[in-house]
Coordinates of N, CA, C and O in Angstrom, one line a residue:
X250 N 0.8 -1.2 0.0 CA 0.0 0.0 0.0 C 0.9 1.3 0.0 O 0.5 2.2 -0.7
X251 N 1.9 1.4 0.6 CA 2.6 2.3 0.8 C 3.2 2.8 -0.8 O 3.1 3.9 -1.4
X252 N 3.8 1.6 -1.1 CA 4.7 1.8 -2.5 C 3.4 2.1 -3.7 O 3.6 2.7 -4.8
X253 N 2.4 1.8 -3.3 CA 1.1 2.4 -4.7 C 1.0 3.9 -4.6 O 1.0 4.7 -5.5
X254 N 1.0 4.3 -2.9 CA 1.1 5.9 -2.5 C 2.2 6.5 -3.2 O 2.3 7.7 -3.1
X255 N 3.2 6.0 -3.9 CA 3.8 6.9 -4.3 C 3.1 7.5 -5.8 O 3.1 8.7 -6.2
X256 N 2.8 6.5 -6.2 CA 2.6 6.8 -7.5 C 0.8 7.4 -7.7 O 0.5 7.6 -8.9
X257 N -0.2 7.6 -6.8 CA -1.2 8.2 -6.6 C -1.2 9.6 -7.3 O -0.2 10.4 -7.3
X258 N -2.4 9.7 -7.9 CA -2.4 10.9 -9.2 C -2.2 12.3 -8.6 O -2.6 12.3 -7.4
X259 N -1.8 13.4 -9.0 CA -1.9 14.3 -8.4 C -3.4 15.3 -7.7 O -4.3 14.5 -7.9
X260 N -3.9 16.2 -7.3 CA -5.1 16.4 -7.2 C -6.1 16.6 -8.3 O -7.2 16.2 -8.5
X261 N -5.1 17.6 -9.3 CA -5.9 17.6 -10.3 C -6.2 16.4 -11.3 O -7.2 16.3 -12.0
X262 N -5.2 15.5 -11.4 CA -5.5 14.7 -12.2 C -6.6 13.9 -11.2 O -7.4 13.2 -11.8
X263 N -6.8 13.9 -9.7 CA -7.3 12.8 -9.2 C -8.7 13.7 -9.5 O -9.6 12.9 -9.6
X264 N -9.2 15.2 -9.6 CA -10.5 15.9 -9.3 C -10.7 15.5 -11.2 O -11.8 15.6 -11.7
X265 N -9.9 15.2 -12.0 CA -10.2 14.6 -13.6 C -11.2 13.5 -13.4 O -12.3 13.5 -13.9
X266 N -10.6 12.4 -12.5 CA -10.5 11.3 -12.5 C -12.3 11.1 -11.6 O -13.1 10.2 -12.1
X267 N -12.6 11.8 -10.5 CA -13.6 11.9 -9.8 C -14.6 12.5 -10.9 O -15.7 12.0 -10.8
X268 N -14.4 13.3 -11.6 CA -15.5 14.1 -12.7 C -16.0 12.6 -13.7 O -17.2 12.1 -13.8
X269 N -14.9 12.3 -14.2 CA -15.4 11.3 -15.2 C -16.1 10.2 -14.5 O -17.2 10.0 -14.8
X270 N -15.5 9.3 -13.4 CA -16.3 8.5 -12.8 C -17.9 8.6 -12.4 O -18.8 7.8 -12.6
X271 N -17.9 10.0 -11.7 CA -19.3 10.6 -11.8 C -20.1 10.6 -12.9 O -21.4 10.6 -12.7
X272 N -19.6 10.5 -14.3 CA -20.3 10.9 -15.3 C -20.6 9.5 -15.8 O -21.6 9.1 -16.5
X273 N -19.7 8.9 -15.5 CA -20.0 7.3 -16.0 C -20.9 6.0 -15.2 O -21.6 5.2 -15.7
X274 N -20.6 6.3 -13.7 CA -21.5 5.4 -12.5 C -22.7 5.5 -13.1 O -23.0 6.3 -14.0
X275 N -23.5 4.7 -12.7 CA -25.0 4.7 -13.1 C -25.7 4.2 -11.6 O -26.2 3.1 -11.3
X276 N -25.7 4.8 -11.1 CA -26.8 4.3 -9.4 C -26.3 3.1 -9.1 O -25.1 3.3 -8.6
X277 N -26.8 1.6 -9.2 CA -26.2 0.4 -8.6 C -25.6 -0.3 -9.8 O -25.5 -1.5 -9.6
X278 N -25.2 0.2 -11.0 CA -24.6 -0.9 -12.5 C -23.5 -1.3 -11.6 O -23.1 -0.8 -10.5
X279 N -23.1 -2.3 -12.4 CA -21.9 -2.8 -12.6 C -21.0 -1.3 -13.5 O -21.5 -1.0 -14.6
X280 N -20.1 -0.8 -13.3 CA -19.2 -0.2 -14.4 C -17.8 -0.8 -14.6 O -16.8 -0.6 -13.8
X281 N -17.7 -1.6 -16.1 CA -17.1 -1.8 -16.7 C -15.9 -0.5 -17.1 O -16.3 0.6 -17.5
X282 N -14.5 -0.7 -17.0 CA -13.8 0.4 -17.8 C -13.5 -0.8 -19.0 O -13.6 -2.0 -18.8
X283 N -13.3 -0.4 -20.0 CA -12.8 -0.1 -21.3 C -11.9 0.2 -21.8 O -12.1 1.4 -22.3
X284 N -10.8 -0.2 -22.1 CA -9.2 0.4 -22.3 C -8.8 0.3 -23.9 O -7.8 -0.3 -23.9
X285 N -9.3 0.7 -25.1 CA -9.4 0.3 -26.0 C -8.3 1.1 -26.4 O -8.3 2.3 -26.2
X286 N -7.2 0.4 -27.1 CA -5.9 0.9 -27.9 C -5.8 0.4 -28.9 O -5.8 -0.8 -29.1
X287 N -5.7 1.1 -29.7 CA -6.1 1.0 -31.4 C -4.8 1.2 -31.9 O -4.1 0.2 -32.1
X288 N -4.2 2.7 -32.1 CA -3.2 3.4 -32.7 C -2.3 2.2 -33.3 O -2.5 1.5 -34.2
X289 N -1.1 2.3 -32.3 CA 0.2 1.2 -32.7 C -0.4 -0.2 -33.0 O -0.1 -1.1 -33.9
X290 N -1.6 -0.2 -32.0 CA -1.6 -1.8 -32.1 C -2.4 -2.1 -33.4 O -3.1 -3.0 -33.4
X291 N -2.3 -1.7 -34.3 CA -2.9 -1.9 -35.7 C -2.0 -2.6 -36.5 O -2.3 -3.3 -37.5
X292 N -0.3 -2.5 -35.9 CA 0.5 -2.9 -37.0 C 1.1 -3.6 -35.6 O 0.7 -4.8 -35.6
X293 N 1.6 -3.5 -34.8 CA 2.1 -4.0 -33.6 C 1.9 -5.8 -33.6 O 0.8 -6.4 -33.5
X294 N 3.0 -6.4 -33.8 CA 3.2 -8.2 -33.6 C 1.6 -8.0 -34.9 O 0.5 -8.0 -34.3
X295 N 1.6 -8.0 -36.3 CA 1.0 -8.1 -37.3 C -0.4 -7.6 -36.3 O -0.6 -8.6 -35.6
X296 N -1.2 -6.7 -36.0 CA -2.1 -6.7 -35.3 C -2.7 -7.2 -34.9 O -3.8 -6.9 -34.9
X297 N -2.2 -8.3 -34.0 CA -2.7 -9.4 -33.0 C -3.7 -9.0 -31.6 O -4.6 -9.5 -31.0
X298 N -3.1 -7.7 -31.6 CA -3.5 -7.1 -30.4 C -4.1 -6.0 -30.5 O -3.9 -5.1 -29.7
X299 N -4.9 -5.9 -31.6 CA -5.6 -4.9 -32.4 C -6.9 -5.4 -32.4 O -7.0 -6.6 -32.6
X300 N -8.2 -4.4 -32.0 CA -9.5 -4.7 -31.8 C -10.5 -3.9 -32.4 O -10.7 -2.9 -31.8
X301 N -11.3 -4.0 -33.5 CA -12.3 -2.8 -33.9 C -13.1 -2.4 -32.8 O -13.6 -3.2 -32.0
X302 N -13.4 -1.0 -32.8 CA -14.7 -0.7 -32.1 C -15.8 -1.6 -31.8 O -16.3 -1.9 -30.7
X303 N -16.1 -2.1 -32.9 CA -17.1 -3.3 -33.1 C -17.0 -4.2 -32.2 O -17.8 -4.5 -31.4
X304 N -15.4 -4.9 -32.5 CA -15.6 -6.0 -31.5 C -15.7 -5.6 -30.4 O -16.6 -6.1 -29.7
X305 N -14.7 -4.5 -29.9 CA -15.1 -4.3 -28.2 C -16.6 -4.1 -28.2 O -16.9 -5.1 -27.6
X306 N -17.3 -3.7 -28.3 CA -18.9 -3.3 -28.3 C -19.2 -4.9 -28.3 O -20.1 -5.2 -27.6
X307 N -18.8 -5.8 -28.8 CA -19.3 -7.2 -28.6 C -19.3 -7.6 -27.7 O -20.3 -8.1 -27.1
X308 N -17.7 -7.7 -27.3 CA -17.3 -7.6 -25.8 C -18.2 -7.0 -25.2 O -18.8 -8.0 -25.0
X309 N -18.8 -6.2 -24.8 CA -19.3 -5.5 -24.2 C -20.5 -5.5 -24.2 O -21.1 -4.8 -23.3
X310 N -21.2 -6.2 -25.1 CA -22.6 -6.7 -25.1 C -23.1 -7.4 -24.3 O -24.1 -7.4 -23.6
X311 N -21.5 -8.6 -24.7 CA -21.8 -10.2 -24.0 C -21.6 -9.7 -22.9 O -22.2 -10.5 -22.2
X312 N -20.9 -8.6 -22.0 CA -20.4 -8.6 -20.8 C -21.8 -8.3 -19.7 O -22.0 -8.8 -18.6
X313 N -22.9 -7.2 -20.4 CA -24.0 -7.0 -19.9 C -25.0 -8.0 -20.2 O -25.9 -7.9 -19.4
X314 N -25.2 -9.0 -21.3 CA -25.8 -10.1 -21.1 C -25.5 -11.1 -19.8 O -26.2 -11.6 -18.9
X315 N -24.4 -11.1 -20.0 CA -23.8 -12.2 -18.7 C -24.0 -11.7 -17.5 O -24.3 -12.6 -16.7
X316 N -24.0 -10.6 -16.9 CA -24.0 -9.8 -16.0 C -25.3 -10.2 -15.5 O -25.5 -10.9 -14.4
X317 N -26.5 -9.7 -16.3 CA -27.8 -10.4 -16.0 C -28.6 -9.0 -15.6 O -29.8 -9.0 -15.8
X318 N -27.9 -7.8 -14.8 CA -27.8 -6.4 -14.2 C -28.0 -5.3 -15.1 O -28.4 -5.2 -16.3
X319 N -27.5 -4.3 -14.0 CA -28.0 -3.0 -14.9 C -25.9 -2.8 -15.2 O -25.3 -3.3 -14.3
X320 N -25.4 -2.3 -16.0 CA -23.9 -2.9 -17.1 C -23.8 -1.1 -17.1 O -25.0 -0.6 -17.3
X321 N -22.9 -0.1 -16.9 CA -22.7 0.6 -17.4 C -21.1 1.0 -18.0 O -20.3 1.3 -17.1
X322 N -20.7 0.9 -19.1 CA -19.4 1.4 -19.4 C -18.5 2.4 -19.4 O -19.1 3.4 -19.7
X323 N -17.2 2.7 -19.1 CA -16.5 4.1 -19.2 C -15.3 3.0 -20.4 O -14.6 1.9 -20.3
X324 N -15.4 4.1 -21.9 CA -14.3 3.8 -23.0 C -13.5 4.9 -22.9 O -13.7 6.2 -22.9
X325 N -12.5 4.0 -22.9 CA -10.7 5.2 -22.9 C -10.4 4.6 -23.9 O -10.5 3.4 -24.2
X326 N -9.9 5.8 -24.9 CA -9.2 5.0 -26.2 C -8.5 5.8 -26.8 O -8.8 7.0 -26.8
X327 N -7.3 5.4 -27.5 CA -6.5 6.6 -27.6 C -6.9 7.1 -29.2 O -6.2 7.9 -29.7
X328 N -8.1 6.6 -29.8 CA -8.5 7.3 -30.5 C -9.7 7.7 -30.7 O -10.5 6.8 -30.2
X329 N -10.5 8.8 -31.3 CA -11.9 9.0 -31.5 C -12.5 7.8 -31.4 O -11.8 6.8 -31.6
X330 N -13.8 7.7 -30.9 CA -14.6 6.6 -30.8 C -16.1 6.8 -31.0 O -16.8 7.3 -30.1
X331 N -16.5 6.4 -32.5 CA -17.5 6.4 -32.9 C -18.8 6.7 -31.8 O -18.4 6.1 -30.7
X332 N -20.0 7.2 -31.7 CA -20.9 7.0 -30.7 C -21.9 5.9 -31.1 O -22.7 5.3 -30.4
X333 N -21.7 5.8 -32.5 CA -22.7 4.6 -33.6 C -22.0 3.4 -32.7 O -22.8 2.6 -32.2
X334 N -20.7 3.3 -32.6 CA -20.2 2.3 -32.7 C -20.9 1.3 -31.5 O -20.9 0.1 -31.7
X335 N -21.2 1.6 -30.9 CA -21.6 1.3 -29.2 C -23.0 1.9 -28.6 O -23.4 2.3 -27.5
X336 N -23.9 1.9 -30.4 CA -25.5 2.0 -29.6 C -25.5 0.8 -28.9 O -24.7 -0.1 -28.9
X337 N -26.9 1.3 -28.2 CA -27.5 0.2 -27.3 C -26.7 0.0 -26.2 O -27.2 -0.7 -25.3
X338 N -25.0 0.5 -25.9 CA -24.6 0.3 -24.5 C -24.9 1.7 -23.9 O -25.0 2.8 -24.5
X339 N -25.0 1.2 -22.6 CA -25.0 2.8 -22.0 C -23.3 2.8 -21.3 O -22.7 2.2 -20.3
X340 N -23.2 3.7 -22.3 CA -21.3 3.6 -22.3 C -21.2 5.1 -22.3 O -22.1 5.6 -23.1
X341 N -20.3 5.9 -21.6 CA -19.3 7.3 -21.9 C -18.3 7.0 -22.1 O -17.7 6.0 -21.7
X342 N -17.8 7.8 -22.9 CA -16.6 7.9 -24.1 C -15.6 8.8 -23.2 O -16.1 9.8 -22.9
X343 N -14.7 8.6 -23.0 CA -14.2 9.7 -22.2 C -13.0 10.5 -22.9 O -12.3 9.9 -23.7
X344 N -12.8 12.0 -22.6 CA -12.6 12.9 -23.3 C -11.5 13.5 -22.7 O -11.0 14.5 -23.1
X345 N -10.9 12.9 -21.6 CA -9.9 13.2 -20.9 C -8.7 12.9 -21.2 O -8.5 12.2 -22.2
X346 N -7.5 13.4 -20.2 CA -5.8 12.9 -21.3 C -6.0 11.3 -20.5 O -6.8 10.8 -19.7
X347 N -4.7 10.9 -21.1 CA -4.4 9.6 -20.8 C -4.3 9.2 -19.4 O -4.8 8.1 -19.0
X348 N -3.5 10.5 -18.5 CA -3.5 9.9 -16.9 C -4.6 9.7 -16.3 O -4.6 8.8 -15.4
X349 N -6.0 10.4 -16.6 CA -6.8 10.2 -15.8 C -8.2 9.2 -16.7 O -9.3 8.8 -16.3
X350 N -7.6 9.0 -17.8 CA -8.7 8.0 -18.2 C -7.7 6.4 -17.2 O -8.4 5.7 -16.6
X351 N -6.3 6.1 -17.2 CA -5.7 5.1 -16.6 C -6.5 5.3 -14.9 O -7.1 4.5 -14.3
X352 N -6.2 6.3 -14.6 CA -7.0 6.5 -12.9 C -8.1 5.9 -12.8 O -8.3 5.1 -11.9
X353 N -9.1 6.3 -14.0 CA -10.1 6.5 -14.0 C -11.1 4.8 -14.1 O -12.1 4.4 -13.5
X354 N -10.0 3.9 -15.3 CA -10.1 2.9 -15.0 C -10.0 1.9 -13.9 O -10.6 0.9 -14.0
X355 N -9.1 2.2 -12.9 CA -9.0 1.8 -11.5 C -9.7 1.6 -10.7 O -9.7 0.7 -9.9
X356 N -10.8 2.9 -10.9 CA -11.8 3.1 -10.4 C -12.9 2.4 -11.0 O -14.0 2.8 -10.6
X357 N -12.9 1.4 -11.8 CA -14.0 0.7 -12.2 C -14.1 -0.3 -11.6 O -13.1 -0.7 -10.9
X358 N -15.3 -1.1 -11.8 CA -15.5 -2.7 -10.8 C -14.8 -3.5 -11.3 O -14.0 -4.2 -10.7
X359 N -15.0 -3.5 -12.9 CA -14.1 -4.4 -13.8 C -13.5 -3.7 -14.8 O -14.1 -2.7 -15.1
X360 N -12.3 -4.0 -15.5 CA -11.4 -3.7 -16.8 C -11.6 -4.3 -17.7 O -11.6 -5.5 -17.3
X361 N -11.9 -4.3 -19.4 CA -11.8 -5.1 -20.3 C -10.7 -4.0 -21.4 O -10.9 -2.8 -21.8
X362 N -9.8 -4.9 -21.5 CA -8.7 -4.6 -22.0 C -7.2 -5.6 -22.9 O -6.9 -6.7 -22.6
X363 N -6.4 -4.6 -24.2 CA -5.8 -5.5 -24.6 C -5.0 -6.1 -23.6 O -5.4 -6.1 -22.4
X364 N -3.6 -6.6 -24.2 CA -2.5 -7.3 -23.3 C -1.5 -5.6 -23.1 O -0.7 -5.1 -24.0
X365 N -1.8 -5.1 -22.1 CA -0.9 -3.5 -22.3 C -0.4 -3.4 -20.9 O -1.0 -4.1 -20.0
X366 N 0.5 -2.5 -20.4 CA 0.8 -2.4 -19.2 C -0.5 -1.0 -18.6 O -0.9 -0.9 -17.5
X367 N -1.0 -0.1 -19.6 CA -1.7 0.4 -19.4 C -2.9 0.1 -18.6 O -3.3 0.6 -17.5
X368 N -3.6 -1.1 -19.5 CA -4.2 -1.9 -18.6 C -4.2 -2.9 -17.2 O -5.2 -3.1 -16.5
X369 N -2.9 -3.3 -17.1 CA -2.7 -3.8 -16.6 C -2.3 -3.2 -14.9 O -2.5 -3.7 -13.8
X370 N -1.7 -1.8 -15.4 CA -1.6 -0.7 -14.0 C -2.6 -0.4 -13.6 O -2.6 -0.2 -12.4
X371 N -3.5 -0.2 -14.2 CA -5.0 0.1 -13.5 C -5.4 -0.8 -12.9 O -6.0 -0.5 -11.9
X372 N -5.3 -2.1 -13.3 CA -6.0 -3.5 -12.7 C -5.3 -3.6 -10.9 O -5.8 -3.7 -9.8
X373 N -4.0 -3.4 -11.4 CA -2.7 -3.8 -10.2 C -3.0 -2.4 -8.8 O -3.0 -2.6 -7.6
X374 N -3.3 -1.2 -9.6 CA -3.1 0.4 -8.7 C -4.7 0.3 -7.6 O -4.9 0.6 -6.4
X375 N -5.7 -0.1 -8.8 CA -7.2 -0.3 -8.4 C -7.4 -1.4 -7.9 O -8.4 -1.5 -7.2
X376 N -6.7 -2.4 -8.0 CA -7.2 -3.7 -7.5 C -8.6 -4.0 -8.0 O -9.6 -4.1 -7.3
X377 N -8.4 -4.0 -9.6 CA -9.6 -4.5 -10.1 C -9.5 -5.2 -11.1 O -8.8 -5.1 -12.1
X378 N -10.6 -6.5 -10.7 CA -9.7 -7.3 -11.8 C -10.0 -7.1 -13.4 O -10.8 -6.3 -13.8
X379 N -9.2 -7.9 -14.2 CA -9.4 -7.5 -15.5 C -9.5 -8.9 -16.3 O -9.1 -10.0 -16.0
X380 N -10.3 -8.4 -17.7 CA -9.7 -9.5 -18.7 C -9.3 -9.0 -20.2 O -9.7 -8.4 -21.2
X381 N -8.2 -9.8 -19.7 CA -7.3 -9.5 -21.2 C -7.9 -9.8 -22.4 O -8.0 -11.1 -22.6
X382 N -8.3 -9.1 -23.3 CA -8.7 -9.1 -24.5 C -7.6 -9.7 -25.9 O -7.0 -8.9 -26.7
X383 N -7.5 -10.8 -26.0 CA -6.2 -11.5 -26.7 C -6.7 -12.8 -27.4 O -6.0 -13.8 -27.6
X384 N -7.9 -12.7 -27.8 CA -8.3 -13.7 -28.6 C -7.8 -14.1 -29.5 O -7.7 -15.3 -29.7
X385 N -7.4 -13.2 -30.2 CA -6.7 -13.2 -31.6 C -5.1 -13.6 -31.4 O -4.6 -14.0 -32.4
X386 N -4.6 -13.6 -30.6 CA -3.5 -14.4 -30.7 C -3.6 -15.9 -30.3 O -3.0 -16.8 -30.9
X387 N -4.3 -16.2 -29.1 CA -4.7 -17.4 -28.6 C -5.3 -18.3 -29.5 O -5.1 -19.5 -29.3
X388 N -6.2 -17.8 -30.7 CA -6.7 -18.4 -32.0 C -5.8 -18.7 -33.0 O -6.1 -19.8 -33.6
X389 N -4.3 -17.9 -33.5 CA -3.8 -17.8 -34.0 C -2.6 -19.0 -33.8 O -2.2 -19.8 -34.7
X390 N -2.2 -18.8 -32.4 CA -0.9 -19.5 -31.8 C -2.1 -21.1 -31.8 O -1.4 -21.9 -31.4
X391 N -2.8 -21.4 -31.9 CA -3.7 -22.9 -31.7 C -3.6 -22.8 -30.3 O -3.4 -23.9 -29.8
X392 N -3.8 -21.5 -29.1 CA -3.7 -22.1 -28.1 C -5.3 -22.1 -27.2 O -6.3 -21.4 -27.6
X393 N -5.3 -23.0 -26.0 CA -6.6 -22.8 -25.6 C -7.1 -22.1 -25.0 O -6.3 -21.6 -24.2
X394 N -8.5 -21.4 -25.1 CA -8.8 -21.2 -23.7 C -9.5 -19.3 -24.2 O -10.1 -18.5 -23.5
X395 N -9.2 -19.3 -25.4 CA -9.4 -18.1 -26.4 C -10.8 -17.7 -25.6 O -11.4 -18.7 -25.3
X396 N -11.4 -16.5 -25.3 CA -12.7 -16.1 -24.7 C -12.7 -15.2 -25.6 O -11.7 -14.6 -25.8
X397 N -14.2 -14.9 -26.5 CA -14.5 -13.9 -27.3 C -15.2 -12.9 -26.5 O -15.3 -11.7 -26.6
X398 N -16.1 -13.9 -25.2 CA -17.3 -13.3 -24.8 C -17.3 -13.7 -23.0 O -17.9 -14.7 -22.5
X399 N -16.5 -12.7 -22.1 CA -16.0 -13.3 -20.8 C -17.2 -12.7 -20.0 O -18.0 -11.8 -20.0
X400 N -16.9 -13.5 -19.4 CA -18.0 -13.5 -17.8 C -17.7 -13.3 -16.7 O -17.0 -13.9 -15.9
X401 N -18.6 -12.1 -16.5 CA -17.6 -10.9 -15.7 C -17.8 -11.8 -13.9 O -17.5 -11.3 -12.8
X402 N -18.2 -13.4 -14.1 CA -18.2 -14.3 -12.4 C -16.8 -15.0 -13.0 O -16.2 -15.7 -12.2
X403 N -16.4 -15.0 -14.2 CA -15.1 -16.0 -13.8 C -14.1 -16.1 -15.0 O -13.3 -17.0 -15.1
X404 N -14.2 -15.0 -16.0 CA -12.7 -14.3 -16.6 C -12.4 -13.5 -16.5 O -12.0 -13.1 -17.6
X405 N -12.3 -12.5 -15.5 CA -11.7 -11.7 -14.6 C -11.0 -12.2 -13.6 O -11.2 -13.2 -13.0
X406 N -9.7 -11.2 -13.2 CA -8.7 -11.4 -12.4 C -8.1 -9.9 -12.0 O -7.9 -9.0 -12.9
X407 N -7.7 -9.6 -10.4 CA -6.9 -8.9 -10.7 C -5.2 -8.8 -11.3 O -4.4 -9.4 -10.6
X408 N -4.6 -8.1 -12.3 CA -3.6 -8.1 -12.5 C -2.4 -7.8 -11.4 O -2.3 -6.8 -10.6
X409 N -1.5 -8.9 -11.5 CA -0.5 -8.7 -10.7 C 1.1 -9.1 -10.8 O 1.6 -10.0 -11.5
X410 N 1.7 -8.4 -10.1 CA 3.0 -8.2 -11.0 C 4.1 -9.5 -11.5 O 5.1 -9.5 -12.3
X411 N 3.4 -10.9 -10.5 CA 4.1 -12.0 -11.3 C 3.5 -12.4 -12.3 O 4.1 -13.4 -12.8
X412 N 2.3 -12.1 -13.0 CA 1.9 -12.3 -14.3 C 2.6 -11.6 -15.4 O 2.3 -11.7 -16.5
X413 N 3.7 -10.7 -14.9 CA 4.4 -10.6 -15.9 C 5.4 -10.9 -16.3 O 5.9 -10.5 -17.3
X414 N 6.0 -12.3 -15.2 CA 7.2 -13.0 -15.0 C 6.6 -13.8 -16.3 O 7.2 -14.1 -17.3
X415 N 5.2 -14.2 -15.9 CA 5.1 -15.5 -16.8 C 5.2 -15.2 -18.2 O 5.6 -16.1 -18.9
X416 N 4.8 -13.8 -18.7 CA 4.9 -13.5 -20.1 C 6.0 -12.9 -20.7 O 6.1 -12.4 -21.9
X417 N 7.1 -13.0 -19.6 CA 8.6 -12.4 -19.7 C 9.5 -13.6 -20.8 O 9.3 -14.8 -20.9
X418 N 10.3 -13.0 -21.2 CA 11.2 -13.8 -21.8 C 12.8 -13.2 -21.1 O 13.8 -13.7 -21.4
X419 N 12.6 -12.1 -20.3 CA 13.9 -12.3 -19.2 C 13.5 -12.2 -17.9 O 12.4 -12.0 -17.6
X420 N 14.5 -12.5 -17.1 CA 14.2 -12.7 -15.8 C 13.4 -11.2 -14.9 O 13.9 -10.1 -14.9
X421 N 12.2 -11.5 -14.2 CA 11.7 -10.8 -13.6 C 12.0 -11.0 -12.2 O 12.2 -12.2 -11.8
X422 N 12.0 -10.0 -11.3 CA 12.2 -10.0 -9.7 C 11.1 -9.3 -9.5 O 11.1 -8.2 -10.1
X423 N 10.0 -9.6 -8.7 CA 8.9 -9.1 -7.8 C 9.5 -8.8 -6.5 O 10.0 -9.5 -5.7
X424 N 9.2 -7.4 -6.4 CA 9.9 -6.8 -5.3 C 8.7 -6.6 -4.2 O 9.0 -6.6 -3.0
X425 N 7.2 -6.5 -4.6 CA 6.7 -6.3 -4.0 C 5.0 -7.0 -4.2 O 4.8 -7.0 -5.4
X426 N 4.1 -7.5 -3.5 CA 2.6 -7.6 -4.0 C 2.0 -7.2 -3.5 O 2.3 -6.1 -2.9
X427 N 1.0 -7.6 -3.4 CA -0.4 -6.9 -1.8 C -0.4 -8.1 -0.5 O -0.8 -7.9 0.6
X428 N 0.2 -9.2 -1.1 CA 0.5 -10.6 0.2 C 2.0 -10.0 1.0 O 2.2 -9.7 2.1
X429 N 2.8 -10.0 -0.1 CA 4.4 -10.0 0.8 C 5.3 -9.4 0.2 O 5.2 -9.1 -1.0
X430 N 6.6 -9.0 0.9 CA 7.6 -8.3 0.3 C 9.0 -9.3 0.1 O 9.9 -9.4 0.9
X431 N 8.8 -10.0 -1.2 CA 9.6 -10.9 -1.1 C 11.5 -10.7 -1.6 O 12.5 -11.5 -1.7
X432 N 11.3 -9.6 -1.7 CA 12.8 -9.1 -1.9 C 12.8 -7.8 -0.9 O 12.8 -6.7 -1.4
X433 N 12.6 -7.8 0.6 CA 12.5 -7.1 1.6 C 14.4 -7.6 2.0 O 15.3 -6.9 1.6
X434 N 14.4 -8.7 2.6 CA 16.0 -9.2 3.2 C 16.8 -8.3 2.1 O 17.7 -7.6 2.3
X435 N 16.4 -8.5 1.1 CA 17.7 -8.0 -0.2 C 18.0 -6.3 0.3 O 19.1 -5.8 0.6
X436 N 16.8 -5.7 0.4 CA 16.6 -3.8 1.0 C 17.3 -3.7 2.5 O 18.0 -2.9 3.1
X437 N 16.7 -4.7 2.7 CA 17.1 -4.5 4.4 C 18.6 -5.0 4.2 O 19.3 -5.0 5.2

């Protein structure tokens, strides 16, 4: 807890970050953030990790189907985002810079998002969990387990920092989690 305080937004980014939440909650919904990165990831590892509007909106259909509830969205995206794109969700688009749409998603119940550290810091800062949006490689590589359409009781997780050991190809040291400080002896 201590080591998250350092990195805690400043006031104004945090009174950004309280504006937009307000504008997004809906009374008792569920609110979904939405982390949608388009830009790079169009060409990025052949666009594997590249999503149309469309599809997130699918995502996001199935997410308020499954839910069964009242579903409200907050979409961060680093680019324009159609309002067509995402009739029928009751979704806000958010119009804010980058820091405080990342805040902003922390503050959500759940994250649906590519494989990004973007996303992933929000999951880790908020302690909320997320699901990685990576179908398209998991389809691609023949591997299992691919979700087009996750269920916000049981593909969600919060992100945390030895999940990035696992997708490392060099050695990772976890210095810190929310259980323990397991490179404490090394500081001390």
């Amino acid at each position: 807890a201590q080591l998250l305080s350092y990195f805690a937004p400043s006031r104004a980014i945090q009174a950004g970050v309280d504006a937009l939440l307000a504008r997004a909650r809906k009374d008792d919904a569920l609110l979904v953030g939405v982390h949608m990165r388009r830009g790079d990831y169009r060409t990025y590892s052949d666009g594997l990790m590249f999503y149309e509007a469309g599809e997130y909106a699918q995502v996001m259909r199935s997410i308020a189907e499954k839910h069964g509830g009242k579903v409200s969205f907050l979409v961060c995206s680093d680019e324009p985002v159609e309002p067509r794109d995402l009739d029928g969700l009751d979704a806000v688009v958010s119009d804010a810079t980058h820091l405080v749409d990342m805040y902003a998603l922390a503050g959500c119940d759940l994250i649906v998002g590519p494989d990004s550290t973007f996303s992933h810091w929000a999951s880790f800062y908020g302690n909320v969990p997320i699901h990685i949006l990576n179908y398209k490689a998991v389809e691609k590589y023949g591997l299992e387990g691919a979700v087009r359409h996750p269920d916000p009781t049981r593909d969600f997780e919060v992100f945390t920092p030895d999940r990035f050991a696992s997708q490392s190809r060099v050695p990772v040291i976890n210095g810190l989690t929310r259980r323990s400080h397991p490179c404490q002896v090394m500081a001390d």
